[in-house]
Coordinates of C-alpha atoms in Angstrom, one line a residue:
X1 CA 0.0 0.0 0.0
X2 CA 1.3 3.5 -0.9
X3 CA 0.0 6.7 0.5
X4 CA 0.8 10.2 -0.7
X5 CA 0.8 13.3 1.4
X6 CA 1.2 16.9 0.2
X7 CA 2.6 19.8 2.3
X8 CA 2.4 23.3 1.0
X9 CA 2.5 23.8 -2.8
X10 CA 5.3 21.6 -4.1
X11 CA 6.5 21.8 -7.7
X12 CA 6.5 18.5 -9.6
X13 CA 10.0 17.1 -9.4
X14 CA 8.9 14.3 -11.8
X15 CA 10.6 11.8 -9.5
X16 CA 7.4 9.7 -9.3
X17 CA 5.6 8.8 -12.5
X18 CA 2.7 6.7 -11.0
X19 CA 1.2 9.0 -8.3
X20 CA -1.5 7.7 -6.0
X21 CA -4.3 10.1 -5.0
X22 CA -3.4 12.5 -2.2
X23 CA -4.3 11.1 1.2
X24 CA -6.2 13.4 3.6
X25 CA -5.4 11.3 6.7
X26 CA -2.5 12.0 9.1
X27 CA 0.9 10.7 7.9
X28 CA 1.5 7.3 9.7
X29 CA 4.5 6.4 11.8
X30 CA 5.7 9.9 12.2
X31 CA 4.9 12.7 14.6
X32 CA 5.3 16.2 13.1
X33 CA 6.9 19.3 14.5
X34 CA 6.9 22.0 11.8
X35 CA 9.0 20.7 9.0
X36 CA 10.5 17.8 11.1
X37 CA 9.1 14.3 11.2
X38 CA 10.0 12.0 14.0
X39 CA 9.8 8.2 14.3
X40 CA 10.6 6.1 17.4
X41 CA 12.7 3.2 16.4
X42 CA 12.8 -0.1 18.1
X43 CA 16.2 -1.7 19.1
X44 CA 16.0 -4.2 16.2
X45 CA 15.0 -1.7 13.5
X46 CA 17.3 -1.5 10.5
X47 CA 17.2 1.6 8.2
X48 CA 18.1 0.9 4.6
X49 CA 18.4 3.3 1.6
X50 CA 19.5 6.9 1.1
X51 CA 21.4 5.9 -2.1
X52 CA 24.8 7.5 -2.4
X53 CA 26.0 8.0 1.1
X54 CA 28.8 7.0 3.4
X55 CA 28.8 4.3 6.1
X56 CA 26.9 1.0 6.0
X57 CA 24.0 -0.6 4.2
X58 CA 22.2 -0.1 7.6
X59 CA 22.2 3.7 7.9
X60 CA 21.3 3.8 11.6
X61 CA 23.5 5.8 13.9
X62 CA 24.5 8.7 11.8
X63 CA 23.2 11.9 10.2
X64 CA 22.9 12.5 6.4
X65 CA 22.0 15.4 4.3
X66 CA 20.5 15.4 0.8
X67 CA 22.1 18.4 -0.9
X68 CA 24.2 17.5 -3.9
X69 CA 27.7 18.4 -3.0
X70 CA 31.1 18.3 -4.7
X71 CA 32.8 16.4 -1.9
X72 CA 36.2 15.3 -3.0
X73 CA 37.5 14.3 0.4
X74 CA 34.8 12.1 1.8
X75 CA 35.1 9.7 4.7
X76 CA 33.0 8.4 7.6
X77 CA 32.4 11.9 8.8
X78 CA 31.0 13.1 5.6
X79 CA 27.2 13.9 5.7
X80 CA 26.5 14.6 2.1
X81 CA 27.8 13.5 -1.3
X82 CA 27.0 14.0 -5.0
X83 CA 23.5 12.6 -5.0
X84 CA 20.3 13.4 -3.1
X85 CA 18.3 10.2 -2.7
X86 CA 15.5 10.8 -0.1
X87 CA 14.2 7.2 0.1
X88 CA 14.6 4.9 3.1
X89 CA 13.2 1.7 4.5
X90 CA 12.6 1.0 8.2
X91 CA 12.5 -2.8 8.8
X92 CA 12.0 -4.5 12.1
X93 CA 9.9 -7.1 13.9
X94 CA 6.9 -4.9 14.5
X95 CA 6.7 -2.8 11.4
X96 CA 8.1 -2.5 7.9
X97 CA 7.6 0.6 5.7
X98 CA 9.4 2.9 3.3
X99 CA 9.3 6.7 3.1
X100 CA 10.2 9.0 0.2
X101 CA 10.5 12.7 1.0
X102 CA 10.1 14.3 -2.4
X103 CA 11.8 17.7 -2.0
X104 CA 14.3 19.3 -4.3
X105 CA 16.1 21.3 -1.6
X106 CA 18.1 20.3 1.5
X107 CA 16.7 17.4 3.6
X108 CA 18.4 16.1 6.7
X109 CA 18.0 12.6 8.0
X110 CA 19.1 12.1 11.6
X111 CA 18.9 8.4 11.9
X112 CA 19.8 7.8 15.5
X113 CA 22.6 10.3 15.6
X114 CA 21.1 12.7 18.2
X115 CA 19.1 10.0 19.9
X116 CA 19.8 6.4 18.8
X117 CA 16.1 5.5 19.2
X118 CA 14.8 8.4 17.1
X119 CA 14.7 8.9 13.3
X120 CA 14.2 12.6 12.5
X121 CA 13.7 14.0 9.0
X122 CA 13.9 17.8 8.6
X123 CA 13.1 19.6 5.4
X124 CA 14.4 23.1 4.6
X125 CA 11.6 23.8 2.0
X126 CA 8.0 24.0 3.3
X127 CA 6.7 22.6 0.0
X128 CA 7.1 18.9 -0.5
X129 CA 5.4 15.5 -0.8
X130 CA 5.8 12.4 1.3
X131 CA 5.1 8.8 0.1
X132 CA 4.7 6.1 2.7
X133 CA 5.0 2.5 1.4
X134 CA 3.7 -0.4 3.6
X135 CA 4.7 -3.9 2.8
X136 CA 5.6 -7.2 4.6
X137 CA 9.4 -7.0 4.1
X138 CA 12.1 -4.6 3.1
X139 CA 12.6 -6.0 -0.4
X140 CA 8.8 -5.7 -1.2
X141 CA 9.0 -2.0 -0.1
X142 CA 11.8 -1.4 -2.5
X143 CA 10.0 -3.2 -5.4
X144 CA 6.9 -1.1 -4.7
X145 CA 8.9 2.1 -4.7
X146 CA 10.8 1.2 -7.8
X147 CA 7.5 0.6 -9.6
X148 CA 6.2 4.2 -9.0
X149 CA 9.5 5.9 -10.0
X150 CA 9.9 4.1 -13.3
X151 CA 12.2 1.7 -15.2
X152 CA 15.9 2.5 -14.9
X153 CA 18.1 3.5 -17.8
X154 CA 19.6 0.5 -19.6
X155 CA 22.9 1.1 -21.3
X156 CA 24.2 -0.6 -24.5
X157 CA 25.9 -4.0 -24.1
X158 CA 29.3 -2.5 -24.8
X159 CA 29.0 -0.2 -21.8
X160 CA 29.3 -3.3 -19.6
X161 CA 32.9 -3.8 -20.9
X162 CA 36.0 -2.5 -19.2
X163 CA 36.8 1.2 -19.3
X164 CA 40.0 3.1 -18.7
X165 CA 40.1 6.7 -17.7
X166 CA 42.5 9.3 -16.3
X167 CA 42.6 13.0 -15.8
X168 CA 45.8 13.6 -17.8
X169 CA 45.2 11.8 -21.1
X170 CA 46.1 15.1 -22.8
X171 CA 46.6 14.1 -26.5
X172 CA 45.7 11.7 -29.2
X173 CA 49.1 10.0 -28.5
X174 CA 48.1 9.4 -24.9
X175 CA 44.8 7.8 -25.9
X176 CA 46.5 5.5 -28.4
X177 CA 49.2 4.6 -25.9
X178 CA 46.5 3.3 -23.5
X179 CA 44.8 1.3 -26.3
X180 CA 48.2 -0.2 -27.2
X181 CA 49.1 -0.9 -23.6
X182 CA 45.9 -2.9 -23.1
X183 CA 46.3 -4.8 -26.4
X184 CA 50.0 -5.6 -25.9
X185 CA 49.2 -7.1 -22.6
X186 CA 46.1 -8.9 -23.8
X187 CA 43.8 -7.1 -21.4
X188 CA 40.2 -6.7 -22.7
X189 CA 39.0 -3.1 -23.1
X190 CA 35.9 -1.4 -24.6
X191 CA 36.2 2.3 -23.6
X192 CA 38.7 5.0 -23.1
X193 CA 37.5 8.1 -21.3
X194 CA 38.6 11.6 -22.1
X195 CA 38.7 14.0 -19.1
X196 CA 38.8 17.8 -19.5
X197 CA 42.3 17.6 -21.2
X198 CA 40.7 17.1 -24.7
X199 CA 38.9 20.4 -24.6
X200 CA 40.1 23.7 -26.0
X201 CA 40.8 25.8 -22.9
X202 CA 38.4 23.5 -20.9
X203 CA 35.4 24.8 -22.9
X204 CA 32.4 22.4 -23.3
X205 CA 31.8 20.9 -26.7
X206 CA 35.2 22.1 -28.0
X207 CA 38.2 20.0 -29.0
X208 CA 41.8 21.2 -28.9
X209 CA 42.8 20.5 -32.5
X210 CA 46.5 20.6 -31.7
X211 CA 46.1 17.8 -29.2
X212 CA 43.4 15.9 -31.2
X213 CA 43.9 17.0 -34.9
X214 CA 41.2 14.8 -36.3
X215 CA 38.9 13.5 -33.6
X216 CA 36.5 11.8 -36.0
X217 CA 39.4 9.8 -37.5
X218 CA 40.7 8.8 -34.1
X219 CA 37.2 7.7 -33.0
X220 CA 36.8 5.6 -36.1
X221 CA 40.2 3.9 -35.8
X222 CA 39.6 3.1 -32.2
X223 CA 36.2 1.7 -32.9
X224 CA 37.7 -0.5 -35.5
X225 CA 39.7 -2.0 -32.6
X226 CA 36.5 -2.4 -30.5
X227 CA 37.2 0.7 -28.4
X228 CA 34.9 3.7 -27.9
X229 CA 36.0 7.1 -26.8
X230 CA 33.8 8.6 -24.1
X231 CA 34.3 12.4 -23.4
X232 CA 33.4 14.4 -20.3
X233 CA 31.1 17.4 -20.3
X234 CA 30.9 19.9 -17.5
X235 CA 28.0 22.0 -16.3
X236 CA 29.4 25.5 -16.9
X237 CA 29.6 27.4 -20.2
X238 CA 32.6 29.7 -20.5
X239 CA 31.7 33.4 -20.4
X240 CA 33.5 34.7 -23.4
X241 CA 32.6 37.4 -25.9
X242 CA 32.4 36.1 -29.5
X243 CA 32.0 32.5 -28.3
X244 CA 29.1 31.1 -30.3
X245 CA 27.7 28.9 -27.5
X246 CA 28.0 31.6 -24.8
X247 CA 26.5 34.3 -27.1
X248 CA 23.5 32.0 -27.9
X249 CA 22.8 31.2 -24.3
X250 CA 23.1 34.8 -23.2
X251 CA 20.9 36.2 -26.1
X252 CA 18.1 33.6 -25.5
X253 CA 18.1 33.8 -21.7
X254 CA 19.2 30.2 -21.2
X255 CA 21.5 30.9 -18.3
X256 CA 20.7 31.1 -14.6
X257 CA 20.5 34.7 -13.4
X258 CA 21.2 36.7 -10.3
X259 CA 18.4 38.5 -8.5
X260 CA 18.6 41.4 -10.9
X261 CA 18.2 39.2 -14.0
X262 CA 21.8 39.3 -15.1
X263 CA 23.7 36.1 -15.9
X264 CA 25.1 34.6 -12.7
X265 CA 28.8 34.2 -13.2
X266 CA 30.9 31.6 -11.4
X267 CA 34.4 30.2 -11.7
X268 CA 34.9 26.6 -12.9
X269 CA 37.6 25.0 -15.0
X270 CA 37.7 27.5 -17.9
X271 CA 37.4 30.6 -15.5
X272 CA 34.3 32.7 -15.6
X273 CA 31.3 30.6 -16.6
X274 CA 27.5 30.7 -16.7
X275 CA 25.3 27.8 -15.7
X276 CA 22.7 26.7 -18.2
X277 CA 19.2 26.8 -16.6
X278 CA 18.5 23.1 -16.8
X279 CA 15.1 23.6 -15.2
X280 CA 14.0 25.6 -18.3
X281 CA 13.0 23.1 -21.0
X282 CA 14.1 25.4 -23.8
X283 CA 17.5 25.9 -22.2
X284 CA 17.7 22.1 -21.6
X285 CA 16.9 21.4 -25.3
X286 CA 19.4 24.0 -26.4
X287 CA 22.2 22.6 -24.2
X288 CA 21.4 19.0 -25.3
X289 CA 21.7 20.0 -29.0
X290 CA 25.3 21.0 -28.4
X291 CA 26.4 17.4 -27.8
X292 CA 25.9 17.0 -31.6
X293 CA 29.3 18.6 -32.2
X294 CA 30.8 15.5 -30.7
X295 CA 28.3 12.8 -31.8
X296 CA 29.0 14.0 -35.4
X297 CA 32.6 12.8 -34.8
X298 CA 31.2 9.4 -33.9
X299 CA 31.0 9.7 -30.1
X300 CA 28.3 7.4 -28.6
X301 CA 28.4 8.2 -25.0
X302 CA 29.2 10.9 -22.4
X303 CA 29.8 11.4 -18.7
X304 CA 28.4 14.6 -17.2
X305 CA 30.5 16.1 -14.4
X306 CA 30.6 19.1 -12.0
X307 CA 26.8 19.2 -12.0
X308 CA 25.9 19.5 -8.4
X309 CA 26.7 22.2 -9.5
X310 CA 30.3 22.6 -8.3
X311 CA 31.5 26.2 -7.9
X312 CA 35.1 27.1 -7.5
X313 CA 34.0 30.7 -6.7
X314 CA 31.3 33.1 -7.7
X315 CA 32.4 36.4 -9.4
X316 CA 30.9 38.5 -6.6
X317 CA 32.3 36.4 -3.8
X318 CA 35.8 36.4 -5.4
X319 CA 35.8 40.2 -5.7
X320 CA 34.7 40.5 -2.1
X321 CA 37.3 38.1 -0.8
X322 CA 40.2 39.6 -2.7
X323 CA 39.2 43.0 -1.4
X324 CA 39.1 41.7 2.2
X325 CA 42.5 40.1 1.8
X326 CA 44.1 43.4 0.6
X327 CA 43.2 44.9 4.0
X328 CA 45.1 42.4 6.0
X329 CA 48.4 44.0 7.1
X330 CA 51.7 42.2 6.6
X331 CA 53.3 41.1 9.9
X332 CA 53.0 38.6 12.7
X333 CA 49.6 36.9 12.5
X334 CA 48.2 35.0 15.5
X335 CA 46.3 31.7 15.1
X336 CA 42.9 33.4 14.9
X337 CA 44.0 35.7 12.0
X338 CA 45.6 32.7 10.2
X339 CA 42.4 30.8 10.4
X340 CA 40.3 33.8 9.4
X341 CA 42.4 34.0 6.2
X342 CA 42.1 30.3 5.6
X343 CA 38.3 30.3 6.0
X344 CA 38.0 33.3 3.6
X345 CA 39.8 31.4 0.9
X346 CA 38.2 28.0 1.5
X347 CA 34.8 29.6 1.7
X348 CA 35.0 30.5 -2.0
X349 CA 34.1 27.0 -3.2
X350 CA 30.6 25.7 -3.1
X351 CA 29.5 28.4 -0.7
X352 CA 25.9 28.0 0.6
X353 CA 25.2 31.7 0.1
X354 CA 26.1 31.5 -3.6
X355 CA 23.4 28.8 -4.1
X356 CA 21.0 31.2 -2.6
X357 CA 22.1 34.0 -5.0
X358 CA 21.0 32.7 -8.4
X359 CA 17.7 31.8 -10.0
X360 CA 15.9 29.6 -12.5
X361 CA 13.0 30.1 -14.9
X362 CA 10.8 27.1 -14.1
X363 CA 7.6 27.1 -16.2
X364 CA 7.8 30.9 -16.4
X365 CA 8.3 31.3 -12.7
X366 CA 11.4 32.7 -11.1
X367 CA 12.7 30.2 -8.5
X368 CA 15.8 30.5 -6.3
X369 CA 18.3 27.8 -7.0
X370 CA 18.7 26.9 -3.3
X371 CA 15.1 25.6 -3.3
X372 CA 15.5 23.3 -6.3
X373 CA 19.3 22.6 -5.9
X374 CA 19.0 18.8 -6.1
X375 CA 17.3 18.9 -9.5
X376 CA 20.2 20.6 -11.3
X377 CA 22.4 17.6 -12.2
X378 CA 19.5 15.4 -12.9
X379 CA 18.2 17.8 -15.5
X380 CA 21.6 18.2 -17.1
X381 CA 21.5 14.4 -17.6
X382 CA 18.0 14.7 -18.9
X383 CA 19.2 17.2 -21.5
X384 CA 21.6 14.6 -22.9
X385 CA 19.1 11.8 -22.7
X386 CA 16.4 13.8 -24.6
X387 CA 19.0 14.8 -27.2
X388 CA 19.8 11.2 -28.0
X389 CA 16.1 10.3 -28.1
X390 CA 15.6 13.0 -30.6
X391 CA 18.6 12.4 -32.8
X392 CA 19.2 8.6 -32.6
X393 CA 16.1 7.0 -31.0
X394 CA 17.2 3.6 -32.5
X395 CA 20.5 3.6 -30.6
X396 CA 21.3 3.0 -26.9
X397 CA 23.9 5.6 -25.8
X398 CA 26.2 5.5 -22.7
X399 CA 25.1 8.2 -20.3
X400 CA 26.2 8.7 -16.7
X401 CA 26.5 11.6 -14.3
X402 CA 28.0 12.6 -11.0
X403 CA 25.1 14.5 -9.5
X404 CA 21.6 13.0 -9.3
X405 CA 18.3 12.7 -7.4
X406 CA 15.4 10.3 -7.4
X407 CA 14.0 10.1 -10.9
X408 CA 17.4 10.7 -12.7
X409 CA 17.8 6.9 -12.8
X410 CA 15.5 7.0 -15.9
X411 CA 17.9 9.1 -17.9
X412 CA 21.3 7.6 -17.2
X413 CA 23.6 6.0 -14.7
X414 CA 25.9 7.5 -12.1
X415 CA 29.3 6.9 -10.8
X416 CA 30.0 7.1 -7.1
X417 CA 32.0 10.3 -7.2
X418 CA 35.6 11.3 -6.6
X419 CA 36.8 8.6 -4.2
X420 CA 40.3 7.8 -3.0
X421 CA 42.8 4.9 -3.2
X422 CA 41.6 3.6 0.2
X423 CA 40.6 0.2 1.4
X424 CA 37.6 1.7 3.1
X425 CA 36.4 3.1 -0.2
X426 CA 36.7 -0.4 -1.8
X427 CA 34.2 -1.6 0.8
X428 CA 32.1 1.5 0.4
X429 CA 31.8 0.6 -3.3
X430 CA 30.0 -2.6 -2.3
X431 CA 27.7 -1.1 0.2
X432 CA 26.8 1.9 -1.9
X433 CA 25.8 -0.4 -4.8
X434 CA 23.0 -1.9 -2.7
X435 CA 21.8 1.4 -1.4
X436 CA 21.7 3.0 -4.9
X437 CA 19.9 0.0 -6.3
X438 CA 17.1 0.6 -3.8
X439 CA 16.7 4.1 -5.2
X440 CA 16.6 2.9 -8.8
X441 CA 20.2 3.5 -9.8
X442 CA 21.4 0.1 -11.3
X443 CA 24.0 1.3 -13.7
X444 CA 26.6 2.5 -11.3
X445 CA 30.1 1.9 -10.1
X446 CA 33.0 3.5 -8.3
X447 CA 36.4 4.7 -9.8
X448 CA 38.3 1.4 -9.6
X449 CA 41.5 1.9 -7.7
X450 CA 40.4 5.3 -6.4
X451 CA 40.4 8.7 -8.2
X452 CA 42.6 10.5 -5.7
X453 CA 45.8 9.4 -3.9
X454 CA 48.2 6.7 -5.0
X455 CA 46.9 3.1 -5.4
X456 CA 48.9 0.0 -4.5
X457 CA 49.0 -3.1 -6.7
X458 CA 47.2 -5.2 -4.1
X459 CA 44.5 -2.7 -3.5
X460 CA 43.9 -2.4 -7.3
X461 CA 43.8 -6.2 -7.7
X462 CA 41.3 -6.5 -4.9
X463 CA 39.2 -3.7 -6.3
X464 CA 39.1 -5.3 -9.7
X465 CA 38.0 -8.6 -8.1
X466 CA 35.0 -6.7 -6.8
X467 CA 34.6 -4.4 -9.8
X468 CA 34.1 -7.1 -12.3
X469 CA 30.7 -7.7 -10.8
X470 CA 29.7 -4.0 -10.8
X471 CA 27.7 -2.8 -13.8
X472 CA 29.9 0.3 -14.5
X473 CA 33.5 -0.9 -14.5
X474 CA 35.9 2.0 -14.9
X475 CA 39.5 2.6 -13.7
X476 CA 39.8 6.3 -13.2
X477 CA 42.5 8.4 -11.5
X478 CA 43.5 12.0 -11.0
X479 CA 46.2 14.1 -12.4
X480 CA 49.3 13.9 -10.2
X481 CA 48.5 10.5 -8.8
X482 CA 50.3 7.3 -9.6
X483 CA 49.4 5.9 -13.1
X484 CA 47.1 3.0 -12.4
X485 CA 46.4 1.3 -15.7
X486 CA 46.7 -2.5 -15.1
X487 CA 49.7 -2.7 -17.4
X488 CA 51.7 -0.3 -15.2
X489 CA 52.1 -3.1 -12.5
X490 CA 54.4 -6.1 -12.3
X491 CA 51.6 -8.6 -11.9
X492 CA 49.9 -7.5 -15.1
X493 CA 48.9 -11.1 -15.9
X494 CA 46.7 -11.2 -12.8
X495 CA 44.9 -8.0 -13.9
X496 CA 44.5 -9.4 -17.4
X497 CA 43.0 -12.7 -16.0
X498 CA 40.5 -10.9 -13.7
X499 CA 39.3 -8.7 -16.6
X500 CA 39.0 -11.7 -18.9
X501 CA 36.7 -13.2 -16.2
X502 CA 34.6 -10.0 -16.4
X503 CA 34.0 -10.7 -20.1
X504 CA 33.2 -14.3 -19.4
X505 CA 30.6 -13.2 -16.8
X506 CA 29.0 -10.7 -19.1
X507 CA 26.1 -12.9 -20.4
X508 CA 25.1 -13.4 -16.7
X509 CA 25.7 -9.8 -15.7
X510 CA 23.8 -8.3 -18.6
X511 CA 20.9 -10.7 -18.2
X512 CA 20.6 -10.1 -14.5
X513 CA 20.9 -6.3 -14.9
X514 CA 18.1 -6.1 -17.5
X515 CA 15.9 -8.5 -15.4
X516 CA 16.4 -6.2 -12.4
X517 CA 15.7 -3.1 -14.4
X518 CA 12.5 -4.4 -16.0
X519 CA 11.0 -6.2 -13.0
X520 CA 11.7 -3.7 -10.2
X521 CA 14.4 -5.9 -8.7
X522 CA 17.8 -5.1 -7.4
X523 CA 21.0 -6.2 -9.1
X524 CA 23.1 -6.0 -5.9
X525 CA 21.0 -7.4 -3.0
X526 CA 21.8 -7.5 0.7
X527 CA 21.6 -10.9 2.3
X528 CA 19.0 -9.7 4.7
X529 CA 16.6 -8.9 1.8
X530 CA 16.5 -12.5 0.8
X531 CA 16.7 -14.0 4.3
X532 CA 14.8 -11.5 6.5
X533 CA 14.4 -14.0 9.3
X534 CA 18.1 -14.8 9.5
X535 CA 19.7 -12.6 12.1
X536 CA 23.2 -13.2 10.8
X537 CA 22.2 -12.5 7.2
X538 CA 20.5 -9.2 8.4
X539 CA 23.7 -8.0 9.9
X540 CA 26.1 -9.1 7.1
X541 CA 27.0 -6.0 5.1
X542 CA 30.3 -7.0 3.4
X543 CA 28.7 -9.6 1.1
X544 CA 26.0 -9.2 -1.6
X545 CA 24.0 -11.3 -3.9
X546 CA 24.6 -10.3 -7.5
X547 CA 21.5 -11.2 -9.5
X548 CA 19.7 -14.3 -8.6
X549 CA 22.4 -16.9 -8.7
X550 CA 25.7 -15.8 -7.1
X551 CA 26.9 -14.2 -3.9
X552 CA 30.2 -12.3 -3.7
X553 CA 32.3 -11.7 -0.6
X554 CA 35.3 -9.5 -1.7
X555 CA 38.5 -9.3 0.2
X556 CA 38.8 -5.7 1.3
X557 CA 41.6 -5.6 3.9
X558 CA 45.3 -4.9 3.2
X559 CA 47.5 -8.0 3.4
X560 CA 44.5 -10.3 3.9
X561 CA 45.0 -13.8 2.4
X562 CA 41.3 -14.6 2.7
X563 CA 38.3 -13.7 4.8
X564 CA 35.4 -15.0 7.0
X565 CA 32.0 -15.3 5.4
X566 CA 28.4 -16.2 6.4
X567 CA 26.3 -18.4 4.1
X568 CA 22.6 -18.2 4.8
X569 CA 22.1 -21.5 2.9
X570 CA 24.3 -24.2 1.5
X571 CA 26.2 -22.9 -1.6
X572 CA 28.9 -23.9 -4.0
X573 CA 32.3 -22.1 -3.7
X574 CA 33.6 -21.5 -7.2
X575 CA 37.2 -20.5 -7.5
X576 CA 38.6 -18.8 -10.7
X577 CA 42.3 -18.5 -11.6
X578 CA 43.4 -17.3 -15.1
X579 CA 39.6 -16.8 -15.8
X580 CA 39.0 -20.6 -15.5
X581 CA 37.2 -22.6 -12.9
X582 CA 39.8 -24.4 -10.7
X583 CA 37.7 -25.4 -7.8
X584 CA 34.0 -26.2 -7.0
X585 CA 33.3 -27.1 -3.4
X586 CA 30.0 -27.4 -1.5
X587 CA 30.0 -25.2 1.6
X588 CA 27.4 -25.6 4.3
X589 CA 25.2 -22.9 5.8
X590 CA 26.9 -20.9 8.5
X591 CA 30.2 -19.2 9.2
X592 CA 33.4 -20.3 7.5
X593 CA 36.7 -19.0 6.1
X594 CA 38.1 -19.1 2.6
X595 CA 41.5 -18.3 1.2
X596 CA 41.8 -16.0 -1.8
X597 CA 45.2 -15.1 -3.3
X598 CA 45.5 -11.8 -5.2
X599 CA 45.3 -13.5 -8.6
X600 CA 42.1 -15.4 -7.8
X601 CA 38.4 -14.6 -7.6
X602 CA 36.0 -16.6 -5.5
X603 CA 32.2 -16.5 -5.7
X604 CA 29.4 -18.6 -4.2
X605 CA 26.8 -20.2 -6.4
X606 CA 23.3 -20.8 -5.1
X607 CA 22.0 -24.4 -5.0
X608 CA 20.2 -25.4 -8.2
X609 CA 21.3 -22.3 -10.1
X610 CA 23.5 -22.1 -13.1
X611 CA 26.2 -19.6 -14.1
X612 CA 26.8 -19.0 -17.9
X613 CA 30.3 -18.2 -18.9
X614 CA 31.2 -16.9 -22.3
X615 CA 34.5 -17.7 -24.0
X616 CA 37.2 -15.0 -23.3
X617 CA 37.1 -12.0 -25.6
X618 CA 39.1 -8.8 -26.0
X619 CA 36.0 -6.6 -26.2
X620 CA 32.2 -6.9 -26.2
X621 CA 32.1 -6.8 -30.0
X622 CA 34.0 -10.1 -30.3
X623 CA 32.2 -11.7 -27.3
X624 CA 30.0 -14.7 -28.1
X625 CA 27.0 -14.0 -26.0
X626 CA 25.0 -17.1 -26.9
X627 CA 27.4 -20.1 -26.8
X628 CA 28.3 -20.4 -23.2
X629 CA 29.8 -22.8 -20.7
X630 CA 27.5 -23.6 -17.8
X631 CA 28.6 -23.9 -14.2
X632 CA 26.0 -25.6 -12.0
X633 CA 25.5 -24.9 -8.3

């Protein structure tokens, strides 16, 4: 049963596509104090959901904010990340329900942080809707929620292949060097990503012709080798006189404005930029049409970035800060003055007051950005999705984004943001997969090896051993960090073998992904969802069922030679080495331990199930999807 409650006069976020009638009764489970909703949790209650967030699959015990944020340095103390996913499930012995707080501005979820027995939801905007979903178990709640928000985006088959990315591939030569490195070491590859380096002065929809003299020719040659080029697009348009895109946007009123109606100017990668007003359909269609400059060169997919939106500084705040700094006298500075200077500079980026200082044209109405902040990135992705639907409706493009909210799952996937080369982020990759699946985001994955910091060979091998089961498989790293392409390491044969296994698993992965998308299921499922009466399963968070047949239990600790696991039923341990099955062993229900060297992958196959394995291939084009070897559980 789903009940819908309306507070104030909310705008339609389009998160929900099957809306029930508005309920006139009091909202169940919660007591209300102004814009805060309180629920008294029992000791055994587990709280699932909230999509892209830190900590465990069970979100109890911490505080989380939904306000899309460019949060490069995230850890356990972080309260908000790149997405805003306001859906959670409370599951316990006496009740089971889900709640979706449909608001496009800041929402805070205090899930036992202030008081371990109290769940408190506080909304900044007085205009919102609440959906309460009552079912018998947590998985049924998720299925019911997924049904009303619509079928997730399904990418093309080739998007499930391996991808290699790095901020720092600056020239055509760099790109070809990566392709050659994979081919020379017999490592399968389907995509190479281009970060901002390919652009002319970091301007959207431009190509530096000195670095990439004939992009179309490069795209064609790589595609002949089974490799697609996937460029990045950012959210800001460079403010530059005589620039055709800027002049068009300015002339037609397609940019967000300040309170006086002037284009709101911020600093991002190219310097002064303007934000397209993605809540304005005309501006959205205009921005989407600009992707054609790259699709005409043969590009078949994009990743949208910096669309929280990230702000390095606003023009007005930069002027004010520089003026204040000039008034600081040279001399001995005490600690208070030093911190004052530091706060002034650090306060330039992603300042909350800046988000309150610009406006959108939403259906002819002027709306402050702060009240609709979480819709910005989703509508940038929608601009790209709608462009492809208009231009090439017969093709499936690759689309994924950094920022998102509930509903954006229909337009593209997301990656899990700018993580680090940390063991805790490897484990977070696993946990976030399940939470994002609950909110409709199936095509997702983390930057394998970590985007920031310097990865080690063992961490990268363990991350690939997890990553080959995640839909979006992309190795991505930042400029200035250690190069982390698999062929950069001594044990290159182990990387090659693990990635060959990914391609052998693709018939299963793709089948289970599409089944989950079309039937409101999850692709990465917590043990407790399938075994809700098993206490050990309910509290196991470092293992997941992937699809209907297999369970994974990745090794995620440095120097570990194996790990403890819990099996909620008898299963078959299947061990892979060199992408071949080298062991099949029945393992009884309960707690046990298995060894797993760095060059091996271990999975657990459910009783009576089968796992199809394709023959190894160097890319998805050459993969035989039909003739498969079958491993029985």
